[in-house]
């Protein structure tokens, strides 16, 4: 999984909407520090949090994950579903 690419896409979409990390975090009931860690590729959000972020940004989950998941990521899928 390319967490940095995933986080970069979230950041780009957040900035397009003129949202701060603080505002996005507040809107999806997460901490600002956690949003920053996701955007830097340092944390792996749960599927529930990915969906919440995608909904707030007005994009699809598959858009956020595009180019982030490699073809042999079966074990990594388990991480997302925990």
C-alpha positions as a printed NumPy array, in Angstrom:
array([[  0.   ,   0.   ,   0.   ],
       [  1.282,   3.43 ,  -0.89 ],
       [  0.051,   5.306,   2.154],
       [  1.819,   8.497,   1.082],
       [ -0.136,   8.57 ,  -2.206],
       [ -3.384,   7.948,  -0.369],
       [ -2.653,  10.732,   2.118],
       [ -1.581,  13.105,  -0.635],
       [ -4.874,  12.587,  -2.432],
       [ -6.801,  13.385,   0.76 ],
       [ -4.756,  16.539,   1.254],
       [ -5.316,  17.662,  -2.345],
       [ -9.077,  17.194,  -2.065],
       [ -9.187,  18.907,   1.32 ],
       [ -7.343,  21.927,  -0.056],
       [ -9.618,  22.087,  -3.119],
       [-12.504,  22.558,  -0.705],
       [-10.597,  25.15 ,   1.305],
       [-10.709,  22.996,   4.427],
       [ -8.083,  23.046,   7.141],
       [ -6.98 ,  19.82 ,   8.758],
       [ -8.745,  21.037,  11.873],
       [-12.058,  21.515,  10.076],
       [-11.879,  18.148,   8.296],
       [-11.015,  16.443,  11.578],
       [-13.928,  18.125,  13.32 ],
       [-16.343,  17.225,  10.527],
       [-15.422,  13.527,  10.613],
       [-14.972,  13.314,  14.392],
       [-11.23 ,  12.595,  14.332],
       [ -8.267,  14.442,  15.8  ],
       [ -6.297,  16.984,  13.808],
       [ -3.095,  15.095,  14.589],
       [ -4.604,  11.901,  13.164],
       [ -5.634,  13.645,   9.921],
       [ -2.101,  15.014,   9.596],
       [ -0.631,  11.554,  10.121],
       [ -2.932,  10.101,   7.471],
       [ -1.98 ,  12.824,   5.007],
       [  1.726,  12.164,   5.626],
       [  1.254,   8.417,   5.164],
       [  2.178,   7.691,   8.772],
       [ -1.138,   6.131,   9.861],
       [ -3.509,   3.616,   8.35 ],
       [ -7.115,   4.709,   8.847],
       [ -9.887,   2.203,   9.342],
       [-12.328,   1.581,   6.525],
       [-14.958,   3.441,   8.543],
       [-12.716,   6.518,   8.725],
       [-11.839,   6.301,   5.028],
       [-15.54 ,   6.307,   4.174],
       [-16.199,   9.268,   6.487],
       [-13.329,  11.252,   4.967],
       [-14.383,  10.409,   1.407],
       [-17.973,  11.438,   2.125],
       [-16.884,  14.744,   3.642],
       [-14.586,  15.475,   0.723],
       [-17.275,  14.539,  -1.786],
       [-15.205,  11.855,  -3.462],
       [-15.44 ,   8.089,  -3.671],
       [-13.368,   5.674,  -1.638],
       [-12.032,   4.105,  -4.818],
       [-10.804,   7.532,  -5.965],
       [ -8.887,   8.   ,  -2.722],
       [ -7.414,   4.518,  -2.992],
       [ -6.641,   4.596,  -6.719],
       [ -2.953,   4.05 ,  -7.434],
       [ -2.476,   3.242,  -3.75 ],
       [ -3.253,  -0.475,  -3.696],
       [ -0.911,  -2.901,  -5.41 ],
       [ -2.057,  -6.121,  -7.007],
       [ -0.641,  -8.443,  -4.349],
       [ -2.145,  -6.667,  -1.357],
       [ -4.242,  -9.503,   0.069],
       [ -2.594,  -9.225,   3.472],
       [ -2.948,  -5.457,   3.453],
       [ -6.687,  -5.759,   2.843],
       [ -6.946,  -7.431,   6.229],
       [ -5.485,  -4.287,   7.842],
       [ -8.217,  -2.111,   6.306],
       [-10.969,  -4.38 ,   7.502],
       [ -9.831,  -4.595,  11.132]])
